[in-house]
Coordinates of C-alpha atoms and ligand atoms in Angstrom, one line a residue:
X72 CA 81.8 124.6 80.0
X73 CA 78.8 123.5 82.3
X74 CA 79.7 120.6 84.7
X75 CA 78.0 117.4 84.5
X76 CA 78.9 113.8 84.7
X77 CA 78.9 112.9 80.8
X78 CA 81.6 111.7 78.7
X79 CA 83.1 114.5 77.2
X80 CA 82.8 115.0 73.2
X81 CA 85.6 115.1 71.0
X82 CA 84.4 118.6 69.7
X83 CA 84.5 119.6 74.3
X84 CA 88.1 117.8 74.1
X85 CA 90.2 119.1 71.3
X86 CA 88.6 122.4 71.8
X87 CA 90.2 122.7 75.9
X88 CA 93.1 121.0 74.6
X89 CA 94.2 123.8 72.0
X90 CA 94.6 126.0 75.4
X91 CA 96.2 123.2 77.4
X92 CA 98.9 122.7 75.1
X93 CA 100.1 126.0 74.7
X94 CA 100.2 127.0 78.6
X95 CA 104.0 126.5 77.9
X96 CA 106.2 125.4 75.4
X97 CA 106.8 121.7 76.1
X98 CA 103.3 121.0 75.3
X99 CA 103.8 122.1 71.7
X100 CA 105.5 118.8 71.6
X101 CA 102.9 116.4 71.5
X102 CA 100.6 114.9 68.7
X103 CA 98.1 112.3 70.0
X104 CA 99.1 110.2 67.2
X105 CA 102.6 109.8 67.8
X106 CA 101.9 109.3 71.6
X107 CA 99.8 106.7 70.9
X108 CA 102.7 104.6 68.4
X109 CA 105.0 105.2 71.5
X110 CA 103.4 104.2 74.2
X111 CA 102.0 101.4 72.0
X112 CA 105.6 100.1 72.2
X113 CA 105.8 100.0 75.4
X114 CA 106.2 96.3 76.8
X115 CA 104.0 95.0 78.6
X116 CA 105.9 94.6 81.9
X117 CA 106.2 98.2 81.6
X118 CA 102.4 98.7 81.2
X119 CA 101.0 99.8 84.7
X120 CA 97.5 98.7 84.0
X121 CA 99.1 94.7 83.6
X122 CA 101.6 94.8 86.2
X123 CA 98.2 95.6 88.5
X124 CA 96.2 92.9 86.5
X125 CA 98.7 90.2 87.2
X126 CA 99.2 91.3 90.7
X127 CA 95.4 91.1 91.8
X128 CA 95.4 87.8 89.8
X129 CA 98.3 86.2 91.7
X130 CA 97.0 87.8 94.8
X131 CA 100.0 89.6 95.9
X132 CA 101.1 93.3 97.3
X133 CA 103.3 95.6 95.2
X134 CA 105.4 98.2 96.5
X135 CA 105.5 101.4 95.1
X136 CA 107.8 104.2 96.3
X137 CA 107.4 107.9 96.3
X138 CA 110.3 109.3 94.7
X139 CA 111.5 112.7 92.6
X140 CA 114.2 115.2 92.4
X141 CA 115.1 118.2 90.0
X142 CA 117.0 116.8 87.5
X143 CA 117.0 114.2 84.9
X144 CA 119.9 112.3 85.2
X145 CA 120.1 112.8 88.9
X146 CA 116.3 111.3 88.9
X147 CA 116.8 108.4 86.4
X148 CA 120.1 107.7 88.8
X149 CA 117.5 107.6 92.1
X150 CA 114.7 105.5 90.4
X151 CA 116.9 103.0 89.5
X152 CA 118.3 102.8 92.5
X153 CA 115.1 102.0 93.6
X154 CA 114.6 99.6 91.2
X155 CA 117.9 97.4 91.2
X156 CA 118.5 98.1 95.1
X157 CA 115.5 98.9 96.9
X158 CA 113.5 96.2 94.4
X159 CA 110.4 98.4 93.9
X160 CA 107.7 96.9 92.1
X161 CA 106.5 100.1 90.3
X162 CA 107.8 103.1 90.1
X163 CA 107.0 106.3 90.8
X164 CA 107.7 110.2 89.7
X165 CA 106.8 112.5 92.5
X166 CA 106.0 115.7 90.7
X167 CA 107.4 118.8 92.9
X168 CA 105.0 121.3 94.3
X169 CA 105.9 124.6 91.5
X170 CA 104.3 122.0 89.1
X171 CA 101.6 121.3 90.7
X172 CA 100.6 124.9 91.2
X173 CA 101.5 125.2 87.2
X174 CA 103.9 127.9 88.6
X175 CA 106.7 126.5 85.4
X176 CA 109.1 129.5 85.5
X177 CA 109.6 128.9 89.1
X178 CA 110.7 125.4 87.9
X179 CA 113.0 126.8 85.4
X180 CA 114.6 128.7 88.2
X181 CA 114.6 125.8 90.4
X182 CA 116.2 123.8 87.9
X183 CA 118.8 126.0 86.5
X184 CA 119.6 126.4 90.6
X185 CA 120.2 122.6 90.9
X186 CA 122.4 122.8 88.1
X187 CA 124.4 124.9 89.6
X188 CA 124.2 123.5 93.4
X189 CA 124.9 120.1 92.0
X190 CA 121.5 118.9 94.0
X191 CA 117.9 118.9 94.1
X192 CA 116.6 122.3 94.9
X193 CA 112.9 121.4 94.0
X194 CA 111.1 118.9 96.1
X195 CA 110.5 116.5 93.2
X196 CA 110.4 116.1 89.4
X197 CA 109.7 119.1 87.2
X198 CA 107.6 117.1 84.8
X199 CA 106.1 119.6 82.7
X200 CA 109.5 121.7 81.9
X201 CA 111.3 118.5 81.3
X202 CA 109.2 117.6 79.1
X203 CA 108.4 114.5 76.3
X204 CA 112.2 114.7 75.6
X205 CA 112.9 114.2 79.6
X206 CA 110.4 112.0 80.6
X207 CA 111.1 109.8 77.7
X208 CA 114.5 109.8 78.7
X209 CA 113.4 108.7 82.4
X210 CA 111.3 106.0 81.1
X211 CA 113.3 104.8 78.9
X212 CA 116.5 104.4 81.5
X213 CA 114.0 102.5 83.9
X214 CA 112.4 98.5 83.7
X215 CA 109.0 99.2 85.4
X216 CA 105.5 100.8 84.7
X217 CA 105.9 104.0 85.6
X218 CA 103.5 106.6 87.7
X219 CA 103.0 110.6 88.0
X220 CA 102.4 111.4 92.0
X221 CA 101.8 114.5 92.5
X222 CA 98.9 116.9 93.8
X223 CA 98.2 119.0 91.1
X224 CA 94.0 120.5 91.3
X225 CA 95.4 121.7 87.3
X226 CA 96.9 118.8 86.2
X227 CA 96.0 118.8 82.6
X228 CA 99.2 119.7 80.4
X229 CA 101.2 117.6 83.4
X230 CA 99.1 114.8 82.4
X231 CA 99.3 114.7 78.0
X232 CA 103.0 115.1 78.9
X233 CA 104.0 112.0 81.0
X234 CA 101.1 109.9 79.3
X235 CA 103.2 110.9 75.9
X236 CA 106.2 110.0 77.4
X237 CA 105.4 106.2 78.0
X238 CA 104.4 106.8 81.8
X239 CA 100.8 104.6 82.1
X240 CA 99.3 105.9 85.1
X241 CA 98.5 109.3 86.4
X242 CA 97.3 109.5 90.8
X243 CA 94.8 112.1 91.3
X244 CA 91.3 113.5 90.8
X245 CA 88.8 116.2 90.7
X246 CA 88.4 116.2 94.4
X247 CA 91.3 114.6 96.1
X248 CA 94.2 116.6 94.4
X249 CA 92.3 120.1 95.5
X250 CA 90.5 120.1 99.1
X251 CA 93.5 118.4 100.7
X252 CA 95.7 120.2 98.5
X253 CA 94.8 124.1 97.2
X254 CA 92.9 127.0 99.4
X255 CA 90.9 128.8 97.0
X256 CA 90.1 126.4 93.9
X257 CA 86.9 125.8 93.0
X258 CA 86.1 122.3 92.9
X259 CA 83.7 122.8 89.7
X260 CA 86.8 123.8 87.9
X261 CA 89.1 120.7 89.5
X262 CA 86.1 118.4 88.3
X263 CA 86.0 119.8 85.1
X264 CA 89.8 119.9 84.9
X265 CA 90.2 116.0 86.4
X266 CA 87.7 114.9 83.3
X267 CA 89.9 116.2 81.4
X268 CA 92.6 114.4 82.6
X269 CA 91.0 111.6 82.5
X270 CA 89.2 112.1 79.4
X271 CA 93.0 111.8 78.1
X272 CA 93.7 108.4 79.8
X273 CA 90.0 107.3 77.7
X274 CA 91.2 108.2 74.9
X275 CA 94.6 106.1 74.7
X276 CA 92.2 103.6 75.8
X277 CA 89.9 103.5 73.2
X278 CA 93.4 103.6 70.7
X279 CA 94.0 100.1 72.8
X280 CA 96.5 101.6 75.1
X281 CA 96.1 100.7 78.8
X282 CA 96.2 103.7 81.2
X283 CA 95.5 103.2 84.9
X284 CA 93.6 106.1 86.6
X285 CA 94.7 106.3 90.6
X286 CA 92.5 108.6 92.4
X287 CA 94.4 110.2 95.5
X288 CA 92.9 107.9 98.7
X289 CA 94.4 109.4 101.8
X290 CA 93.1 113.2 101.3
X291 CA 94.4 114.8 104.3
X292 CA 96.0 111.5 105.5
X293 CA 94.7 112.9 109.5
X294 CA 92.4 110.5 110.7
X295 CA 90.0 110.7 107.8
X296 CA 87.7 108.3 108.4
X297 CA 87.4 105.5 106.2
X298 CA 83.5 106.4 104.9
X299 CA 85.3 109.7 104.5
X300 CA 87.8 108.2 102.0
X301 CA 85.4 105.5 100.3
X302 CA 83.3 108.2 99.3
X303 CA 85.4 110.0 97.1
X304 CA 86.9 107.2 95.8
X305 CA 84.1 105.9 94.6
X306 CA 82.8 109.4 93.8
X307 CA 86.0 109.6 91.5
X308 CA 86.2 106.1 90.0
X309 CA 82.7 106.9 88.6
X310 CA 83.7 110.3 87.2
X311 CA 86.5 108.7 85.7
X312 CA 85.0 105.4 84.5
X313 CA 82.5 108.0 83.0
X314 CA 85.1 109.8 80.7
X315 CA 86.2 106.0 79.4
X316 CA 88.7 105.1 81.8
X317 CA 88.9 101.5 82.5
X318 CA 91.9 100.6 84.8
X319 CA 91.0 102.0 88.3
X320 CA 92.9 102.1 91.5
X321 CA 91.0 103.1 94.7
X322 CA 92.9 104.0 97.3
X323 CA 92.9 104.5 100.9
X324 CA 95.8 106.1 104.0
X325 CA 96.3 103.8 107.0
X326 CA 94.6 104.7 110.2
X327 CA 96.2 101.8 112.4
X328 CA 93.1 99.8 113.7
X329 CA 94.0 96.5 112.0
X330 CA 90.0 95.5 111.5
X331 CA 88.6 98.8 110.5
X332 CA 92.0 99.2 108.0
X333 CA 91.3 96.2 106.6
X334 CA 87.2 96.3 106.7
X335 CA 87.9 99.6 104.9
X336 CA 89.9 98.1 102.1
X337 CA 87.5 95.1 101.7
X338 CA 84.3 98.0 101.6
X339 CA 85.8 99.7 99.5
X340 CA 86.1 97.0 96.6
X341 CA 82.6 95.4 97.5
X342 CA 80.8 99.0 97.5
X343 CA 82.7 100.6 94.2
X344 CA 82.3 97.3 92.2
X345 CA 78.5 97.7 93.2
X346 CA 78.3 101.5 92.1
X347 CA 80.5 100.3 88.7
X348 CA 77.8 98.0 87.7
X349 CA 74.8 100.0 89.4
X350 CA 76.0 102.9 86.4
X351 CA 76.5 100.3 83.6
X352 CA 80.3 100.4 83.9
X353 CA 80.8 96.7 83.3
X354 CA 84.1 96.5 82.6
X355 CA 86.2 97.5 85.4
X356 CA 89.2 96.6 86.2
X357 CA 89.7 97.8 89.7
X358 CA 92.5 97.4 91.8
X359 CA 93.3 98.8 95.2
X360 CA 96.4 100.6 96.7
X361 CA 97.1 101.1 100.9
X362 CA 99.3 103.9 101.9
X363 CA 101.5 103.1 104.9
X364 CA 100.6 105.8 107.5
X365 CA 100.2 109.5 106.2
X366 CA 100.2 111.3 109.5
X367 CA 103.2 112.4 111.6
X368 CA 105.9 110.5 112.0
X369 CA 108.5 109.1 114.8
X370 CA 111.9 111.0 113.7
X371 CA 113.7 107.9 115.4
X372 CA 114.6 105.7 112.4
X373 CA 114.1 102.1 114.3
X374 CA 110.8 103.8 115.1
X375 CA 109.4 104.4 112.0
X376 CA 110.6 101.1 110.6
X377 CA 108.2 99.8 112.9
X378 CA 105.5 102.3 111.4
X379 CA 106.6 101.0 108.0
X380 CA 106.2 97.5 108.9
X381 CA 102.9 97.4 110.6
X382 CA 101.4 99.2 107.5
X383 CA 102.8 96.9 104.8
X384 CA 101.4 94.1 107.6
X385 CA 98.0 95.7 107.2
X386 CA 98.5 95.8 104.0
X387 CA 99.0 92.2 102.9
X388 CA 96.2 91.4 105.7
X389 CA 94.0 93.1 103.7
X390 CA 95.0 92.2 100.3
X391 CA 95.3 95.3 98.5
X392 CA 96.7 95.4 95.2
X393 CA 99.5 98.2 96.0
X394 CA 101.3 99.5 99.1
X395 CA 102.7 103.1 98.8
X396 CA 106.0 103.1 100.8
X397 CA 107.2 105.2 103.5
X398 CA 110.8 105.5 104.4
X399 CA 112.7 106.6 107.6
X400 CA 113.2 109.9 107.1
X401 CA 109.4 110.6 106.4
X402 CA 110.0 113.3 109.7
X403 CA 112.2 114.9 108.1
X404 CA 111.7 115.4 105.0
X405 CA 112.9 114.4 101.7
X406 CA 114.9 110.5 101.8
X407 CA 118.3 110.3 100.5
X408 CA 117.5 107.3 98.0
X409 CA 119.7 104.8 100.3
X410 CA 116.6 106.0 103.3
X411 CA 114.0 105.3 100.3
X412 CA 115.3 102.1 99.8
X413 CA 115.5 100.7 102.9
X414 CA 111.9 101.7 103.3
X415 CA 111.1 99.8 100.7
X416 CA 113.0 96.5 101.3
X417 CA 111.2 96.5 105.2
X418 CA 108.1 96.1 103.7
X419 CA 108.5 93.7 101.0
X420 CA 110.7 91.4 103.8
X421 CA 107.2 91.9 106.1
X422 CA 104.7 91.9 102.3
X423 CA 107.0 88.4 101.6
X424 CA 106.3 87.3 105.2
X425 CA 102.6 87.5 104.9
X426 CA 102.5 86.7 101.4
X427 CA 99.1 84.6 101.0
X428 CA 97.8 85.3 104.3
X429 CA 94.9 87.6 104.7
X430 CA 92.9 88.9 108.0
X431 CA 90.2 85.8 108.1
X432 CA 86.1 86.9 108.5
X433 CA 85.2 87.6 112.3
X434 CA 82.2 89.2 113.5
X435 CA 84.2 92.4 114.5
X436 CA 85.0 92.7 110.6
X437 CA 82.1 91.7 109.0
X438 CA 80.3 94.4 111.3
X439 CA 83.1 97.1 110.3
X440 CA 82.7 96.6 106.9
X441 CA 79.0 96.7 107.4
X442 CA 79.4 100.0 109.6
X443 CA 81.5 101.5 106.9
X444 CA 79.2 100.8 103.9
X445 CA 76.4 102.0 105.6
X446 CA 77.8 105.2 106.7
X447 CA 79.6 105.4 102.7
X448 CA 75.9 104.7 101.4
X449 CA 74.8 107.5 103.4
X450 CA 77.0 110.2 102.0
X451 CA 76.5 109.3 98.4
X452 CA 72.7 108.5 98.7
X453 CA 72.7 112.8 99.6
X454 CA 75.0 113.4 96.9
X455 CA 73.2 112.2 93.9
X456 CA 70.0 113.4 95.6
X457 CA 71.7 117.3 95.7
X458 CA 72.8 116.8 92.5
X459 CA 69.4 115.5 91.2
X460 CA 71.2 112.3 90.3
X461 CA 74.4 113.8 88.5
X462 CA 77.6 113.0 90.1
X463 CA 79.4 116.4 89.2
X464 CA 76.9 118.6 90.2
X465 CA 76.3 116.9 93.5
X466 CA 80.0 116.8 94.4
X467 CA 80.0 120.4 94.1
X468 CA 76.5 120.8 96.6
X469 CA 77.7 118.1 98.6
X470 CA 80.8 119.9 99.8
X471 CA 79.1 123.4 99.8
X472 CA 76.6 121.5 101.9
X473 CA 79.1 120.1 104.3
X474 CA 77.8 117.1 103.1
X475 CA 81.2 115.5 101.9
X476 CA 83.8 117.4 104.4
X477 CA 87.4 115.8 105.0
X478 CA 89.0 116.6 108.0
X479 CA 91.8 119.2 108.1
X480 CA 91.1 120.5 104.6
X481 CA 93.0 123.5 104.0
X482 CA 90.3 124.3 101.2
X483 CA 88.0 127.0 101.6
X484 CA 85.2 124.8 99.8
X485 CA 85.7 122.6 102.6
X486 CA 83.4 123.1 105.6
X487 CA 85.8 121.5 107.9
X488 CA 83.6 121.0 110.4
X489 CA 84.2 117.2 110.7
X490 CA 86.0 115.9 113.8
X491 CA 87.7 112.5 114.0
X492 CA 89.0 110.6 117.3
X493 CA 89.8 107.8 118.0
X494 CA 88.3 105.1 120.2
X495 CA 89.9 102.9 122.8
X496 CA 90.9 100.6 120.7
X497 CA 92.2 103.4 118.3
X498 CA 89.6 102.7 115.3
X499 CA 89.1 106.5 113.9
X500 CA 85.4 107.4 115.3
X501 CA 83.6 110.7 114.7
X502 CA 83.0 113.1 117.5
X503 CA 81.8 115.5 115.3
X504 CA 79.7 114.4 111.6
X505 CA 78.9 118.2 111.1
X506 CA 76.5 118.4 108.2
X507 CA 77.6 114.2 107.3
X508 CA 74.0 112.7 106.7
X509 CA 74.3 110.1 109.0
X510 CA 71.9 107.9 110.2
X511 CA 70.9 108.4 114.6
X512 CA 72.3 105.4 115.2
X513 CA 75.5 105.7 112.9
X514 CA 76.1 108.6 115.1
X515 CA 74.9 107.4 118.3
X516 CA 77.6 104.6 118.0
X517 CA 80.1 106.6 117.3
X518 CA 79.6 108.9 120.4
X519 CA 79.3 105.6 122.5
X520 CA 82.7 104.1 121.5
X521 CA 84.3 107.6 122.1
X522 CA 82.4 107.8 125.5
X523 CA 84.0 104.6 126.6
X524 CA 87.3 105.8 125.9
X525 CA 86.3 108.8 127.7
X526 CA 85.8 106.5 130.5
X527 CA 88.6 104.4 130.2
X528 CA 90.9 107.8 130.4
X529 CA 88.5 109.3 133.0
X530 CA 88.0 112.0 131.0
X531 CA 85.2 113.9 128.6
X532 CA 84.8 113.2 124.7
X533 CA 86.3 116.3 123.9
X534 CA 88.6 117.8 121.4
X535 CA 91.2 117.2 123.4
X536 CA 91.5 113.7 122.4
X537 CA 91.9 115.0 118.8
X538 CA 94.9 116.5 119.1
X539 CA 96.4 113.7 121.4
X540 CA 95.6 111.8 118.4
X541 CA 97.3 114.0 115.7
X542 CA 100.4 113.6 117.7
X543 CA 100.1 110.2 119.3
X544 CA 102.0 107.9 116.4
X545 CA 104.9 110.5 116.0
X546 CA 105.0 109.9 120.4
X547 CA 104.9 106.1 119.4
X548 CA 101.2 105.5 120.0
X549 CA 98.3 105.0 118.4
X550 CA 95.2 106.1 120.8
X551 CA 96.6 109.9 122.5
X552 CA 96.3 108.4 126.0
X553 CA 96.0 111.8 128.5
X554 CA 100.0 112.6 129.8
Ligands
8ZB725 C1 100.8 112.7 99.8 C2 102.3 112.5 99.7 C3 103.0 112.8 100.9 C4 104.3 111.9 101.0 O1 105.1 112.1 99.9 C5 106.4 112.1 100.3 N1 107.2 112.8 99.3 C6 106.9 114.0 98.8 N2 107.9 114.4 97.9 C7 108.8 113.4 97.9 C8 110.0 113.2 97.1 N3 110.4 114.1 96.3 N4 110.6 112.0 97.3 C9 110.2 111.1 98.2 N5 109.0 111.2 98.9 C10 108.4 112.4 98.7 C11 106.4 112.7 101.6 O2 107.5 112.2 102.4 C12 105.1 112.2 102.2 O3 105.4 110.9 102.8

């Protein structure tokens, strides 16, 4: 099918969908109808698209978890937990990586393994060979909305699944669940596959079901730079809204800076709400979701409460919609669900704390939220000009052109020439834009907040500073002072 940013027909739809539903036999499960009577049921403080709504409206942070483990009734046992303990405000399924490289007989073996080891021997939820049957059964056990997270660049069959299954919201996209995520997947197919996806989500829409669409904000979550981030939220709100999709979250990973986190928040709601309505999408409803920290880090659990806290701080400060919750063992590796929970109750004690309060206007943020428009205006002003004005196809050119690159991209369609540091006051700068079509003096700022760091250190803007960076936070800095 050729790529381009246009709703997708039904004729397009049900034909791709034949083959989706047959890549393995849980999908032979599903009718569209019967989907639709289900998840019509579902109440609506169970609806992910209202519990947002009412959020925004009230002006308050949710938390949201990241949770999953092989088994059903081991999984329904951990969410709740999280629910009646931890007090999550939505929950989450975190889909485990076979899935998301559609690799399913590896999750039958990983599952028939747990079985027998009386734990989780997959490294989060095996959605797709669970199937309708078990994600019904997880939904129905819970007394939230409830959310695939995953990272899947083919997330098509994943997606009619848990949408069947009651679930109302489904994180990812076209771009930000395969150049931060997959080596050697083209991102024409991801596109095409994401519209699909969300084509889905349109659909239940236009049957009057809410779905909420969640593109993937953090990418790499390694000092991406917030222009990095905005632009492929945006990029993937507009493909999305384009395939009927009317519940967005945009999202976007901590860097640490408190103004330029919450001047990229506040940017990032001003600019997409412009692009909705520049491309006739006039209604909306767009919500926003802050991930505590991505990067490395402290293994010290006092330590990374202090991580935790300062996030959900930044978080409230900047009113997003959503926090995603880290938890102590985050160095480790998978939480025990009593770890999870205490990650969450530390940041609704500091979300509670705050609640109402919001980082007031100063000059410094009004010109970082200038700074990052312009610089976000930049990159997507190329993009529709490479694709001669279609989304899709310019996505594509824009990363072969290194355009669009995200920092630390294991993709191959990623140029990865991009290189972030931070300056002294540990805002996330770029020392080098590559192939970025930035303006001189976009650039020529950057280089002069990284030279007066250099200064400060007494040492050169070099590369250097980007790995002190990388490993600074899990040291218990933010800025990678020289040792
Ligand atoms: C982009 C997502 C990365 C984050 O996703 C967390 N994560 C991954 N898998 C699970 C899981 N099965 N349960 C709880 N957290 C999980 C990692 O810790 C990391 O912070």
């Amino acid at each position: 099918m050729e790529l381009k940013n246009k709703k997708w027909s039904d004729e397009q739809f049900y034909k791709v969908r034949e083959e989706v539903l047959n890549q393995w036999p849980t999908g032979k499960e599903i009718d569209f109808q019967e989907a639709a009577d289900y998840l019509k049921k579902v109440p609506e403080h169970k609806n992910f698209s209202l519990k947002l709504k009412k959020a925004k409206e009230e002006g308050i942070t949710l938390a949201q978890p990241r949770a999953g483990v092989a088994l059903v009734d081991a999984h329904i046992e951990l969410l709740t937990y999280l629910q009646d303990e931890g007090g999550a405000d939505l929950l989450p399924s975190t889909i485990d990586s076979y899935t998301r490289q559609n690799r399913y007989n590896e999750c039958e073996v990983g599952i028939k393994e747990s079985e027998k080891a009386g734990r989780s021997l997959l490294n989060g939820f095996p959605g797709v060979n669970h199937g309708v049957k078990g994600c019904r059964k997880v939904f129905e056990a819970v007394n939230l909305p409830l959310q695939a997270r995953h990272g899947t660049p083919d997330a098509r069959l994943l997606t009619e699944i848990i949408h069947a299954s009651g679930w109302t919201s489904n994180e990812g996209g076209g771009i930000s669940y395969n150049i931060p995520y997959a080596k050697s997947v083209s991102l024409e197919k991801t596109i095409l596959d994401w519209q699909y996806c969300d084509r889905v989500a349109g659909i239940y829409e236009e049957m009057g079901i809410k779905i909420n669409r969640e593109p993937f904000g953090p990418l790499t979550g390694t000092l991406v730079p917030p222009c990095i981030s905005n632009s492929v939220a945006i990029i993937e709100g507009l493909l999305a809204a384009e395939q009927g999709v009317k519940n967005i979250t945009l999202g976007y990973g901590q860097c640490g800076n408190l103004i330029q986190d919450v001047a990229a928040i506040r940017a990032l709601v001003e600019q997409a709400e412009e692009y909705f309505k520049a491309y006739g999408y006039n209604d909306i409803e767009l919500t926003t979701v802050f991930h505590q920290w991505m990067g490395g880090f402290p293994a010290d659990e006092s330590k990374a409460f202090g991580v935790i806290s300062w996030g959900s701080a930044t978080a409230a400060l900047a009113g997003a919609t959503k926090v995603i919750v880290k938890t102590p063992h985050e160095a480790v590796g998978i939480p025990t669900k009593e770890a999870n929970a205490m990650g969450i109750k530390a940041t609704k004690q500091t979300l509670n704390l705050l609640r109402g309060q919001r980082l007031p206007m100063s000059k410094e943020l009004e010109a970082e939220i200038a700074l990052i428009k312009a610089e976000t205006k930049c990159i997507l002003d190329k993009v529709f000009e490479v694709g001669n004005g279609d989304l899709a196809v310019g996505t594509v050119k824009a990363f072969e052109q290194g355009i669009l690159d995200i920092p630390f991209a294991p993709s191959k369609f990623n140029a990865g020439v991009i290189l972030p540091a931070r300056d002294n006051n540990g805002a996330v700068r770029i020392l080098n834009a590559g192939n970025i079509p930035f303006t001189k003096d976009i650039l020529d700022f950057h280089r002069s907040l990284l030279e007066e760091r250099g200064r400060y250190e007494g040492r050169d803007v070099a590369f250097q500073m980007v790995v002190d960076d990388i490993f600074a936070v899990g040291k218990g800095v933010l800025v990678g002072r020289p040792e």
